[in-house]
Amino acid sequence: MTRIRRILVWLGRIHRCRGFGVQSPWAYDMVRYVINEHWPYYAYGPLRREYPQTGGVGRKLLELCLRLANRVQPAAALLHGVDAAMFGAYIQAGCRRTRLSVGADECVAQAGGRAFMAVIAPCGDFGGVYRAVADGASDGSVAVLIGIHGSKPMRRLWRKVVAGRQGVVTFDLYWCGLVCFDKKRYKQNYIINF
């Protein structure tokens, strides 16, 4: 059933592939060279051998986290509700100096005003964790919200994020949502075929 669902989601968003309709050069660059990058990165092979149990959408999310970490070069990374060892390995393959955190306040403190990355899955008080991340986010920080269309509370949080404050650019990838914090940018939501 999951394979059929993936195909239907992909077909429903086919007109949103590879940055079609994205006017902002920054957002186009994010879509083409981070979100939908198809060239193999240097760490994909070793990480696939280390974590062979993950496939399909899970592997795509892990590889997206690696590419995001490579682009953002976060000082710290928050991992909430996900396999910290696996996601941490992918994030640190993208940026070796990233320190992993389990709490939002700890992550913001470790970043010390620099950009950080947060990966939040619907587990526990994920809404509170996201609010803490958003309140402490500096320019260049990014949050990955996993399962934005999977449950009613997560859909509600995603709608609030999209309708929220200025200086936040969001990318709806169906399986996850990317939230990029930057006060210089206009508020925009992009729906992308991932």
PDB file of C-alpha atoms in Angstrom:
ATOM      1  CA  MET A   1       0.000   0.000   0.000  1.00  0.00           C
ATOM      2  CA  THR A   2       2.835   2.394   0.809  1.00  0.00           C
ATOM      3  CA  ARG A   3       4.356   2.042  -2.673  1.00  0.00           C
ATOM      4  CA  ILE A   4       1.000   2.830  -4.315  1.00  0.00           C
ATOM      5  CA  ARG A   5       0.581   5.844  -2.018  1.00  0.00           C
ATOM      6  CA  ARG A   6       4.093   7.103  -2.868  1.00  0.00           C
ATOM      7  CA  ILE A   7       3.303   6.825  -6.585  1.00  0.00           C
ATOM      8  CA  LEU A   8      -0.015   8.656  -6.200  1.00  0.00           C
ATOM      9  CA  VAL A   9       1.594  11.472  -4.182  1.00  0.00           C
ATOM     10  CA  TRP A  10       4.378  11.763  -6.754  1.00  0.00           C
ATOM     11  CA  LEU A  11       1.906  11.874  -9.660  1.00  0.00           C
ATOM     12  CA  GLY A  12      -0.255  14.435  -7.871  1.00  0.00           C
ATOM     13  CA  ARG A  13       2.752  16.742  -7.486  1.00  0.00           C
ATOM     14  CA  ILE A  14       4.468  16.024 -10.816  1.00  0.00           C
ATOM     15  CA  HIS A  15       3.995  19.601 -11.998  1.00  0.00           C
ATOM     16  CA  ARG A  16       6.038  20.755  -8.986  1.00  0.00           C
ATOM     17  CA  CYS A  17       9.256  18.915  -9.857  1.00  0.00           C
ATOM     18  CA  ARG A  18      12.710  20.400 -10.065  1.00  0.00           C
ATOM     19  CA  GLY A  19      11.761  23.965  -9.099  1.00  0.00           C
ATOM     20  CA  PHE A  20       9.130  24.660 -11.758  1.00  0.00           C
ATOM     21  CA  GLY A  21       7.312  27.872 -10.822  1.00  0.00           C
ATOM     22  CA  VAL A  22       9.753  28.883  -8.079  1.00  0.00           C
ATOM     23  CA  GLN A  23      10.749  32.503  -8.700  1.00  0.00           C
ATOM     24  CA  SER A  24      13.161  33.137  -5.831  1.00  0.00           C
ATOM     25  CA  PRO A  25      16.768  32.272  -6.764  1.00  0.00           C
ATOM     26  CA  TRP A  26      17.474  31.166  -3.176  1.00  0.00           C
ATOM     27  CA  ALA A  27      14.403  28.885  -3.065  1.00  0.00           C
ATOM     28  CA  TYR A  28      15.151  27.514  -6.548  1.00  0.00           C
ATOM     29  CA  ASP A  29      18.677  26.669  -5.411  1.00  0.00           C
ATOM     30  CA  MET A  30      17.279  24.887  -2.329  1.00  0.00           C
ATOM     31  CA  VAL A  31      14.837  22.867  -4.460  1.00  0.00           C
ATOM     32  CA  ARG A  32      17.323  21.895  -7.182  1.00  0.00           C
ATOM     33  CA  TYR A  33      20.514  21.322  -5.234  1.00  0.00           C
ATOM     34  CA  VAL A  34      19.376  20.293  -1.748  1.00  0.00           C
ATOM     35  CA  ILE A  35      15.809  18.941  -1.756  1.00  0.00           C
ATOM     36  CA  ASN A  36      15.779  17.200  -5.138  1.00  0.00           C
ATOM     37  CA  GLU A  37      19.498  16.543  -5.605  1.00  0.00           C
ATOM     38  CA  HIS A  38      19.899  13.179  -7.345  1.00  0.00           C
ATOM     39  CA  TRP A  39      23.680  12.894  -7.530  1.00  0.00           C
ATOM     40  CA  PRO A  40      25.105  10.486  -4.953  1.00  0.00           C
ATOM     41  CA  TYR A  41      26.857  12.172  -2.047  1.00  0.00           C
ATOM     42  CA  TYR A  42      30.173  10.911  -0.715  1.00  0.00           C
ATOM     43  CA  ALA A  43      28.642   9.359   2.426  1.00  0.00           C
ATOM     44  CA  TYR A  44      25.587   7.592   0.973  1.00  0.00           C
ATOM     45  CA  GLY A  45      27.331   4.245   0.403  1.00  0.00           C
ATOM     46  CA  PRO A  46      28.934   3.831   3.842  1.00  0.00           C
ATOM     47  CA  LEU A  47      25.773   5.001   5.611  1.00  0.00           C
ATOM     48  CA  ARG A  48      23.585   2.618   3.598  1.00  0.00           C
ATOM     49  CA  ARG A  49      25.855  -0.247   4.624  1.00  0.00           C
ATOM     50  CA  GLU A  50      25.753   0.890   8.268  1.00  0.00           C
ATOM     51  CA  TYR A  51      21.929   1.260   8.308  1.00  0.00           C
ATOM     52  CA  PRO A  52      20.589  -1.249   5.748  1.00  0.00           C
ATOM     53  CA  GLN A  53      17.182  -1.590   7.443  1.00  0.00           C
ATOM     54  CA  THR A  54      15.934   1.768   6.140  1.00  0.00           C
ATOM     55  CA  GLY A  55      14.509   2.106   2.655  1.00  0.00           C
ATOM     56  CA  GLY A  56      12.004   4.074   0.624  1.00  0.00           C
ATOM     57  CA  VAL A  57      10.793   7.325   2.163  1.00  0.00           C
ATOM     58  CA  GLY A  58      12.875   6.796   5.305  1.00  0.00           C
ATOM     59  CA  ARG A  59      16.083   6.670   3.263  1.00  0.00           C
ATOM     60  CA  LYS A  60      15.035   9.775   1.321  1.00  0.00           C
ATOM     61  CA  LEU A  61      14.467  11.673   4.593  1.00  0.00           C
ATOM     62  CA  LEU A  62      17.843  10.600   5.970  1.00  0.00           C
ATOM     63  CA  GLU A  63      19.648  11.650   2.789  1.00  0.00           C
ATOM     64  CA  LEU A  64      17.763  14.972   2.805  1.00  0.00           C
ATOM     65  CA  CYS A  65      19.011  15.570   6.350  1.00  0.00           C
ATOM     66  CA  LEU A  66      22.572  14.902   5.181  1.00  0.00           C
ATOM     67  CA  ARG A  67      22.222  17.403   2.315  1.00  0.00           C
ATOM     68  CA  LEU A  68      20.628  20.000   4.603  1.00  0.00           C
ATOM     69  CA  ALA A  69      23.426  19.621   7.139  1.00  0.00           C
ATOM     70  CA  ASN A  70      25.930  19.967   4.319  1.00  0.00           C
ATOM     71  CA  ARG A  71      24.244  23.202   3.160  1.00  0.00           C
ATOM     72  CA  VAL A  72      23.440  24.786   6.543  1.00  0.00           C
ATOM     73  CA  GLN A  73      26.576  23.637   8.433  1.00  0.00           C
ATOM     74  CA  PRO A  74      24.666  23.711  11.745  1.00  0.00           C
ATOM     75  CA  ALA A  75      26.475  24.257  15.030  1.00  0.00           C
ATOM     76  CA  ALA A  76      23.969  21.969  16.770  1.00  0.00           C
ATOM     77  CA  ALA A  77      21.193  19.572  15.795  1.00  0.00           C
ATOM     78  CA  LEU A  78      18.074  18.664  17.751  1.00  0.00           C
ATOM     79  CA  LEU A  79      16.666  15.165  17.217  1.00  0.00           C
ATOM     80  CA  HIS A  80      13.153  14.753  18.668  1.00  0.00           C
ATOM     81  CA  GLY A  81      11.129  11.563  18.178  1.00  0.00           C
ATOM     82  CA  VAL A  82      13.508   9.998  15.663  1.00  0.00           C
ATOM     83  CA  ASP A  83      16.262   7.376  15.847  1.00  0.00           C
ATOM     84  CA  ALA A  84      19.014   9.633  17.194  1.00  0.00           C
ATOM     85  CA  ALA A  85      21.864   7.320  16.197  1.00  0.00           C
ATOM     86  CA  MET A  86      20.741   6.996  12.591  1.00  0.00           C
ATOM     87  CA  PHE A  87      19.718  10.623  11.991  1.00  0.00           C
ATOM     88  CA  GLY A  88      22.755  11.821  13.933  1.00  0.00           C
ATOM     89  CA  ALA A  89      25.079   9.778  11.721  1.00  0.00           C
ATOM     90  CA  TYR A  90      23.562  11.262   8.554  1.00  0.00           C
ATOM     91  CA  ILE A  91      23.637  14.824   9.904  1.00  0.00           C
ATOM     92  CA  GLN A  92      27.215  14.497  11.110  1.00  0.00           C
ATOM     93  CA  ALA A  93      28.216  13.053   7.739  1.00  0.00           C
ATOM     94  CA  GLY A  94      26.990  16.351   6.258  1.00  0.00           C
ATOM     95  CA  CYS A  95      28.715  18.489   8.908  1.00  0.00           C
ATOM     96  CA  ARG A  96      31.206  16.796  11.219  1.00  0.00           C
ATOM     97  CA  ARG A  97      31.332  19.631  13.764  1.00  0.00           C
ATOM     98  CA  THR A  98      27.586  19.512  14.495  1.00  0.00           C
ATOM     99  CA  ARG A  99      26.814  18.686  18.135  1.00  0.00           C
ATOM    100  CA  LEU A 100      23.723  16.546  18.692  1.00  0.00           C
ATOM    101  CA  SER A 101      21.116  17.593  21.279  1.00  0.00           C
ATOM    102  CA  VAL A 102      18.054  15.977  22.776  1.00  0.00           C
ATOM    103  CA  GLY A 103      16.358  19.136  24.094  1.00  0.00           C
ATOM    104  CA  ALA A 104      15.348  22.322  22.283  1.00  0.00           C
ATOM    105  CA  ASP A 105      16.825  24.659  24.914  1.00  0.00           C
ATOM    106  CA  GLU A 106      20.073  22.689  24.922  1.00  0.00           C
ATOM    107  CA  CYS A 107      20.257  22.885  21.108  1.00  0.00           C
ATOM    108  CA  VAL A 108      19.686  26.655  21.045  1.00  0.00           C
ATOM    109  CA  ALA A 109      22.284  27.141  23.783  1.00  0.00           C
ATOM    110  CA  GLN A 110      24.830  24.933  21.987  1.00  0.00           C
ATOM    111  CA  ALA A 111      24.315  26.855  18.753  1.00  0.00           C
ATOM    112  CA  GLY A 112      25.171  30.115  20.553  1.00  0.00           C
ATOM    113  CA  GLY A 113      23.440  32.376  18.027  1.00  0.00           C
ATOM    114  CA  ARG A 114      24.662  30.412  15.014  1.00  0.00           C
ATOM    115  CA  ALA A 115      22.494  28.343  12.673  1.00  0.00           C
ATOM    116  CA  PHE A 116      21.183  25.029  13.924  1.00  0.00           C
ATOM    117  CA  MET A 117      19.062  22.197  12.605  1.00  0.00           C
ATOM    118  CA  ALA A 118      16.080  20.462  14.204  1.00  0.00           C
ATOM    119  CA  VAL A 119      14.448  17.182  13.149  1.00  0.00           C
ATOM    120  CA  ILE A 120      11.056  16.797  14.814  1.00  0.00           C
ATOM    121  CA  ALA A 121       8.741  13.792  14.475  1.00  0.00           C
ATOM    122  CA  PRO A 122       5.224  13.573  15.937  1.00  0.00           C
ATOM    123  CA  CYS A 123       6.136  12.204  19.358  1.00  0.00           C
ATOM    124  CA  GLY A 124       5.436  13.588  22.829  1.00  0.00           C
ATOM    125  CA  ASP A 125       5.093  17.378  22.958  1.00  0.00           C
ATOM    126  CA  PHE A 126       6.346  17.985  19.407  1.00  0.00           C
ATOM    127  CA  GLY A 127       4.373  21.260  19.176  1.00  0.00           C
ATOM    128  CA  GLY A 128       6.116  22.642  22.245  1.00  0.00           C
ATOM    129  CA  VAL A 129       9.481  21.488  20.939  1.00  0.00           C
ATOM    130  CA  TYR A 130       8.852  23.256  17.620  1.00  0.00           C
ATOM    131  CA  ARG A 131       7.779  26.493  19.389  1.00  0.00           C
ATOM    132  CA  ALA A 132      10.984  26.444  21.465  1.00  0.00           C
ATOM    133  CA  VAL A 133      13.017  25.901  18.293  1.00  0.00           C
ATOM    134  CA  ALA A 134      11.198  28.695  16.437  1.00  0.00           C
ATOM    135  CA  ASP A 135      11.637  31.130  19.340  1.00  0.00           C
ATOM    136  CA  GLY A 136      15.384  30.465  19.527  1.00  0.00           C
ATOM    137  CA  ALA A 137      16.071  30.203  15.792  1.00  0.00           C
ATOM    138  CA  SER A 138      18.721  32.426  14.279  1.00  0.00           C
ATOM    139  CA  ASP A 139      19.001  33.251  10.586  1.00  0.00           C
ATOM    140  CA  GLY A 140      20.027  30.209   8.580  1.00  0.00           C
ATOM    141  CA  SER A 141      18.513  27.695  10.998  1.00  0.00           C
ATOM    142  CA  VAL A 142      16.276  24.968   9.588  1.00  0.00           C
ATOM    143  CA  ALA A 143      13.679  22.603  11.026  1.00  0.00           C
ATOM    144  CA  VAL A 144      12.490  19.353   9.459  1.00  0.00           C
ATOM    145  CA  LEU A 145       8.974  18.369  10.549  1.00  0.00           C
ATOM    146  CA  ILE A 146       8.404  14.708   9.717  1.00  0.00           C
ATOM    147  CA  GLY A 147       4.925  13.430   8.857  1.00  0.00           C
ATOM    148  CA  ILE A 148       3.186  16.771   8.256  1.00  0.00           C
ATOM    149  CA  HIS A 149       0.260  15.038   6.536  1.00  0.00           C
ATOM    150  CA  GLY A 150       0.260  11.908   8.703  1.00  0.00           C
ATOM    151  CA  SER A 151      -1.847  12.894  11.716  1.00  0.00           C
ATOM    152  CA  LYS A 152      -4.360  15.552  12.664  1.00  0.00           C
ATOM    153  CA  PRO A 153      -2.121  17.242  15.306  1.00  0.00           C
ATOM    154  CA  MET A 154       0.810  17.371  12.885  1.00  0.00           C
ATOM    155  CA  ARG A 155      -1.379  18.798  10.093  1.00  0.00           C
ATOM    156  CA  ARG A 156      -2.624  21.446  12.547  1.00  0.00           C
ATOM    157  CA  LEU A 157       0.952  22.355  13.516  1.00  0.00           C
ATOM    158  CA  TRP A 158       1.994  22.537   9.845  1.00  0.00           C
ATOM    159  CA  ARG A 159      -0.912  24.900   9.038  1.00  0.00           C
ATOM    160  CA  LYS A 160       0.167  27.162  11.938  1.00  0.00           C
ATOM    161  CA  VAL A 161       3.775  27.122  10.730  1.00  0.00           C
ATOM    162  CA  VAL A 162       2.766  28.022   7.159  1.00  0.00           C
ATOM    163  CA  ALA A 163       0.442  30.808   8.329  1.00  0.00           C
ATOM    164  CA  GLY A 164       2.883  31.970  11.026  1.00  0.00           C
ATOM    165  CA  ARG A 165       5.373  34.767  11.332  1.00  0.00           C
ATOM    166  CA  GLN A 166       7.418  36.607   8.729  1.00  0.00           C
ATOM    167  CA  GLY A 167      10.962  35.500   8.007  1.00  0.00           C
ATOM    168  CA  VAL A 168      10.005  31.860   7.617  1.00  0.00           C
ATOM    169  CA  VAL A 169      10.135  30.065   4.261  1.00  0.00           C
ATOM    170  CA  THR A 170       8.477  26.651   4.197  1.00  0.00           C
ATOM    171  CA  PHE A 171       8.731  23.735   1.791  1.00  0.00           C
ATOM    172  CA  ASP A 172       5.915  21.147   1.810  1.00  0.00           C
ATOM    173  CA  LEU A 173       7.481  17.860   0.655  1.00  0.00           C
ATOM    174  CA  TYR A 174       4.412  15.826   1.701  1.00  0.00           C
ATOM    175  CA  TRP A 175       6.445  13.348   3.763  1.00  0.00           C
ATOM    176  CA  CYS A 176       8.043  16.171   5.704  1.00  0.00           C
ATOM    177  CA  GLY A 177       8.068  19.933   5.878  1.00  0.00           C
ATOM    178  CA  LEU A 178      11.147  22.150   5.850  1.00  0.00           C
ATOM    179  CA  VAL A 179      11.084  25.387   7.793  1.00  0.00           C
ATOM    180  CA  CYS A 180      13.877  27.833   6.962  1.00  0.00           C
ATOM    181  CA  PHE A 181      14.337  30.769   9.329  1.00  0.00           C
ATOM    182  CA  ASP A 182      15.691  33.969   7.800  1.00  0.00           C
ATOM    183  CA  LYS A 183      14.438  37.464   8.653  1.00  0.00           C
ATOM    184  CA  LYS A 184      15.598  38.825   5.273  1.00  0.00           C
ATOM    185  CA  ARG A 185      13.201  36.599   3.317  1.00  0.00           C
ATOM    186  CA  TYR A 186       9.532  37.124   2.601  1.00  0.00           C
ATOM    187  CA  LYS A 187       7.108  34.560   3.939  1.00  0.00           C
ATOM    188  CA  GLN A 188       6.488  31.892   1.309  1.00  0.00           C
ATOM    189  CA  ASN A 189       5.285  28.293   1.193  1.00  0.00           C
ATOM    190  CA  TYR A 190       6.426  26.055  -1.657  1.00  0.00           C
ATOM    191  CA  ILE A 191       4.788  22.719  -2.448  1.00  0.00           C
ATOM    192  CA  ILE A 192       7.485  20.479  -3.915  1.00  0.00           C
ATOM    193  CA  ASN A 193       7.446  16.983  -5.404  1.00  0.00           C
ATOM    194  CA  PHE A 194      10.019  15.109  -3.296  1.00  0.00           C
TER     195      PHE A 194
END
